[in-house]
Tab-separated table of C-alpha atoms in Angstrom:
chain	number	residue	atom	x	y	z
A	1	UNK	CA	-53.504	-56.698	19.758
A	2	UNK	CA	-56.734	-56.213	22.314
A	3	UNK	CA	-55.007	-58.547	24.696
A	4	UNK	CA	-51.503	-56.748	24.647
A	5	UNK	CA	-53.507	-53.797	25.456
A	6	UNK	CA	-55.562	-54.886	27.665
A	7	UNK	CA	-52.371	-56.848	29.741
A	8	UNK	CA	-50.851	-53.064	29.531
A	9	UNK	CA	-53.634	-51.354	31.183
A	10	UNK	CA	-54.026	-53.870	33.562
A	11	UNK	CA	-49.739	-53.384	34.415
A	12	UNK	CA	-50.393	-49.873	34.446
A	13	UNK	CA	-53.491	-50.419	37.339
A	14	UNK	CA	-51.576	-52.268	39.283
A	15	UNK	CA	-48.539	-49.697	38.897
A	16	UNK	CA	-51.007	-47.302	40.172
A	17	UNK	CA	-52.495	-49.223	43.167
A	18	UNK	CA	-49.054	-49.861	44.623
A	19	UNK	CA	-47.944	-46.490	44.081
A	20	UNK	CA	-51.591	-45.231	45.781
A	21	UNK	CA	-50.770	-47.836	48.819
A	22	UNK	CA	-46.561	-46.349	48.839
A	23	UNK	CA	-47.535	-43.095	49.213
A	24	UNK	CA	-50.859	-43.519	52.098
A	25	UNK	CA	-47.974	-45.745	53.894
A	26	UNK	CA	-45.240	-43.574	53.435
A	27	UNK	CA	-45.791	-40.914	56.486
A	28	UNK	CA	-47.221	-43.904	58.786
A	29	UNK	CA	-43.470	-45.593	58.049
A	30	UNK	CA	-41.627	-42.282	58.464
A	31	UNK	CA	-43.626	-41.181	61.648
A	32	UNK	CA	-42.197	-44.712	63.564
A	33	UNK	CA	-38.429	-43.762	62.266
A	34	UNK	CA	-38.545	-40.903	63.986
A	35	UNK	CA	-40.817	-41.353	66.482
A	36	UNK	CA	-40.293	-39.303	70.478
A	37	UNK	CA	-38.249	-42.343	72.336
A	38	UNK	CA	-36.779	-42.743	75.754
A	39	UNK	CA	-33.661	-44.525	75.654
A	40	UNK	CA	-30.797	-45.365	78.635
A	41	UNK	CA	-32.928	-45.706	81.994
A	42	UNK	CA	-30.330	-46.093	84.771
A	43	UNK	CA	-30.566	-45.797	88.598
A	44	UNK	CA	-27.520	-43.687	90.162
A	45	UNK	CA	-26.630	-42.657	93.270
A	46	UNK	CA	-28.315	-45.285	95.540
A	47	UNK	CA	-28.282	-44.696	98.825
A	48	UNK	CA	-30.233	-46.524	102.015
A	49	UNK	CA	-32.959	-43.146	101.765
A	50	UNK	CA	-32.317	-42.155	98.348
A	51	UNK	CA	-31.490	-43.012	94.303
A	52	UNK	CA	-31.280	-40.645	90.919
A	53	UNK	CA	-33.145	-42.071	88.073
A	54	UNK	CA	-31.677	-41.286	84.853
A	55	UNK	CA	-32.965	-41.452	81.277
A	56	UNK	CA	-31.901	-40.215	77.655
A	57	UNK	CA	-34.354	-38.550	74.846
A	58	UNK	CA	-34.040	-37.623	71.446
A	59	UNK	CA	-35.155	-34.191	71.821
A	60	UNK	CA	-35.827	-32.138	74.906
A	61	UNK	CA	-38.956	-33.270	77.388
A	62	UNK	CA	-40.053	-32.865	80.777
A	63	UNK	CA	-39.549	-35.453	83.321
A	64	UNK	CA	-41.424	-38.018	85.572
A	65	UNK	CA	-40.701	-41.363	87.293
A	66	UNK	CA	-43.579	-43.113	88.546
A	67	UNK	CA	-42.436	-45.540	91.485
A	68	UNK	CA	-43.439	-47.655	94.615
A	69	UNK	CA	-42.882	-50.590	96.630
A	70	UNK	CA	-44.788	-52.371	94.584
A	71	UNK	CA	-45.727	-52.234	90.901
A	72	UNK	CA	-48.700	-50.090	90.990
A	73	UNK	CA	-46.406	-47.338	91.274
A	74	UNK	CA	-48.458	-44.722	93.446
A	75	UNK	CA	-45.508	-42.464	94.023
A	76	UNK	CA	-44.404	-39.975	91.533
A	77	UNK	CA	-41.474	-37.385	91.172
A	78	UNK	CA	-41.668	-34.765	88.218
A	79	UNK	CA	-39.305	-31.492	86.509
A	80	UNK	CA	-41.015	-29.370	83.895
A	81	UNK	CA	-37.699	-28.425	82.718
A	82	UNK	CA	-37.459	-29.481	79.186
A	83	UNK	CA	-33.776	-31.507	78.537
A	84	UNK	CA	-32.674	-34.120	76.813
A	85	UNK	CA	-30.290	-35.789	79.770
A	86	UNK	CA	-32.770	-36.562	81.995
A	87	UNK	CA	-31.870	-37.127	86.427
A	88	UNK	CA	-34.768	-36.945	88.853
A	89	UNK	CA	-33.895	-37.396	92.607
A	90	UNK	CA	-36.014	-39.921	94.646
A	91	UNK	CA	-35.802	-39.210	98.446
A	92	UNK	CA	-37.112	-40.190	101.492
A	93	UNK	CA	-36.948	-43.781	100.503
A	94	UNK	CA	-37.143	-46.552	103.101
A	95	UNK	CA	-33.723	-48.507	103.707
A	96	UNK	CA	-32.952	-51.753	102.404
A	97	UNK	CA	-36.164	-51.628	100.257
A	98	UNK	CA	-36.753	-52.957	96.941
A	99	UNK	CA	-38.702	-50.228	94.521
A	100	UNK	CA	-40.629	-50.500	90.851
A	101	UNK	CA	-40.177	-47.246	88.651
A	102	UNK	CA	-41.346	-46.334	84.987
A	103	UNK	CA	-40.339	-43.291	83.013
A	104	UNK	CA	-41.982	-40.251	81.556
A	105	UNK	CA	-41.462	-37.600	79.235
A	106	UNK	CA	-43.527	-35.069	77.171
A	107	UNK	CA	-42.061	-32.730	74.324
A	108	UNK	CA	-43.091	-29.470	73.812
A	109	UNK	CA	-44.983	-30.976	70.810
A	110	UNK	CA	-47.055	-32.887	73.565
A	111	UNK	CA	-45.899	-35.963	72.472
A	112	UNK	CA	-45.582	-38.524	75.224
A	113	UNK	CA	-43.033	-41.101	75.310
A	114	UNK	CA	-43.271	-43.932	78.437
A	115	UNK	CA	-40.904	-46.624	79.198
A	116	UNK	CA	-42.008	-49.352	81.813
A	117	UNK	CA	-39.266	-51.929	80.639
A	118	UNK	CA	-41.665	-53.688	78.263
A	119	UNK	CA	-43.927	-53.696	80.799
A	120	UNK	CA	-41.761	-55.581	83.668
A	121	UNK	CA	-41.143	-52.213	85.255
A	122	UNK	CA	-37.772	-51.389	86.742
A	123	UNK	CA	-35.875	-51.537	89.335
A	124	UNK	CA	-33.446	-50.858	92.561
A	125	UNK	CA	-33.353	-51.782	96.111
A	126	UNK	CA	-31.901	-48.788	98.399
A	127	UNK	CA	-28.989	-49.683	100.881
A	128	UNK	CA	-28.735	-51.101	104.316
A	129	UNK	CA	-28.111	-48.151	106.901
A	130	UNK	CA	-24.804	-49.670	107.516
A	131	UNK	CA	-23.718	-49.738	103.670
A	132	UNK	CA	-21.747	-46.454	102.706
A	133	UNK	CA	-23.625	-44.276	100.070
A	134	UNK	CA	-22.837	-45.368	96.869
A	135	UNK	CA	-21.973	-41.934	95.830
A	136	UNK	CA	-19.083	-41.849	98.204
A	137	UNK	CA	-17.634	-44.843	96.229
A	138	UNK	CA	-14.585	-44.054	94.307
A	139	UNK	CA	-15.112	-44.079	90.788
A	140	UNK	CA	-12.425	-44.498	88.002
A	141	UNK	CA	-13.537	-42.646	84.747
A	142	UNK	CA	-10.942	-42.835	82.021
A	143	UNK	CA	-11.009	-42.282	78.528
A	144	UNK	CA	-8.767	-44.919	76.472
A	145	UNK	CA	-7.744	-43.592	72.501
A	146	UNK	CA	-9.187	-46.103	70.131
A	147	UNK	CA	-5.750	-45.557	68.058
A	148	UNK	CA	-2.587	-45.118	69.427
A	149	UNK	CA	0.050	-43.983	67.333
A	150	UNK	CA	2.870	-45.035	69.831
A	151	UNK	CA	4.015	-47.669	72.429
A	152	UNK	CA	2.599	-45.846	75.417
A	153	UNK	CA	-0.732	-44.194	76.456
């Protein structure tokens, strides 16, 4: 009889700890689920003396791209307006040049999400002077139904 109840206080500690350990863990877990992220870093709009960097977050942020001609990245372009789409014009690029850009943005929580491309950094290389701006490039954007309930679109 001792040992059955000592075996069922001993179940019932251990039932404790683990509930103790699920709920100290449980915000730490929750906090990373929906942490601030950046998401979709693009470069648009290249040109030989210009490009649009372009960036997604999950709630609305201000805006900066960090960028150079080489990875230390001592240029930087900025908009305080908080959005969630996020396009920030570089210009006054040099031609035919290779550049290295990270991305910024700050909630009005303060939170601070960065994305550097796990650390590789990314990037574009402008166009030649004699290469037509890439915004002048015709563009086909079409929308396709993923059911079609007849023989033609």
């Amino acid at each position: 009889m001792k040992n059955k109840l000592k075996m069922k206080n001993k179940s019932i500690e251990l039932i404790a700890i683990f509930l103790i350990q699920l709920v100290i863990s449980l915000p730490l877990l929750a906090a990373d689920a929906y942490a601030f992220r950046i998401s979709d870093v693009k470069t648009t709009r290249i040109t030989p003396n210009s490009a649009t960097i372009e960036w997604a977050t999950d709630n609305a942020s201000t805006s900066i791209v960090k960028f150079g001609k080489e990875k230390s990245l001592n240029l930087m372009e900025k908009s305080t307006a908080f959005v969630s789409n996020h396009s920030v014009a570089l210009n006054g690029l040099n031609d035919n040049t290779e550049y290295f850009f990270s991305v910024e943005s700050e909630n009005k929580d303060k939170e601070i999400a960065a994305d550097n491309n796990s650390n590789s950094l990314y990037t574009f290389k402008t166009l030649t002077k004699d290469q037509k701006d890439s915004a002048s490039r015709l563009t086909l954007d079409v929308n396709i139904p993923r059911y079609v309930t007849r023989n033609s679109i």
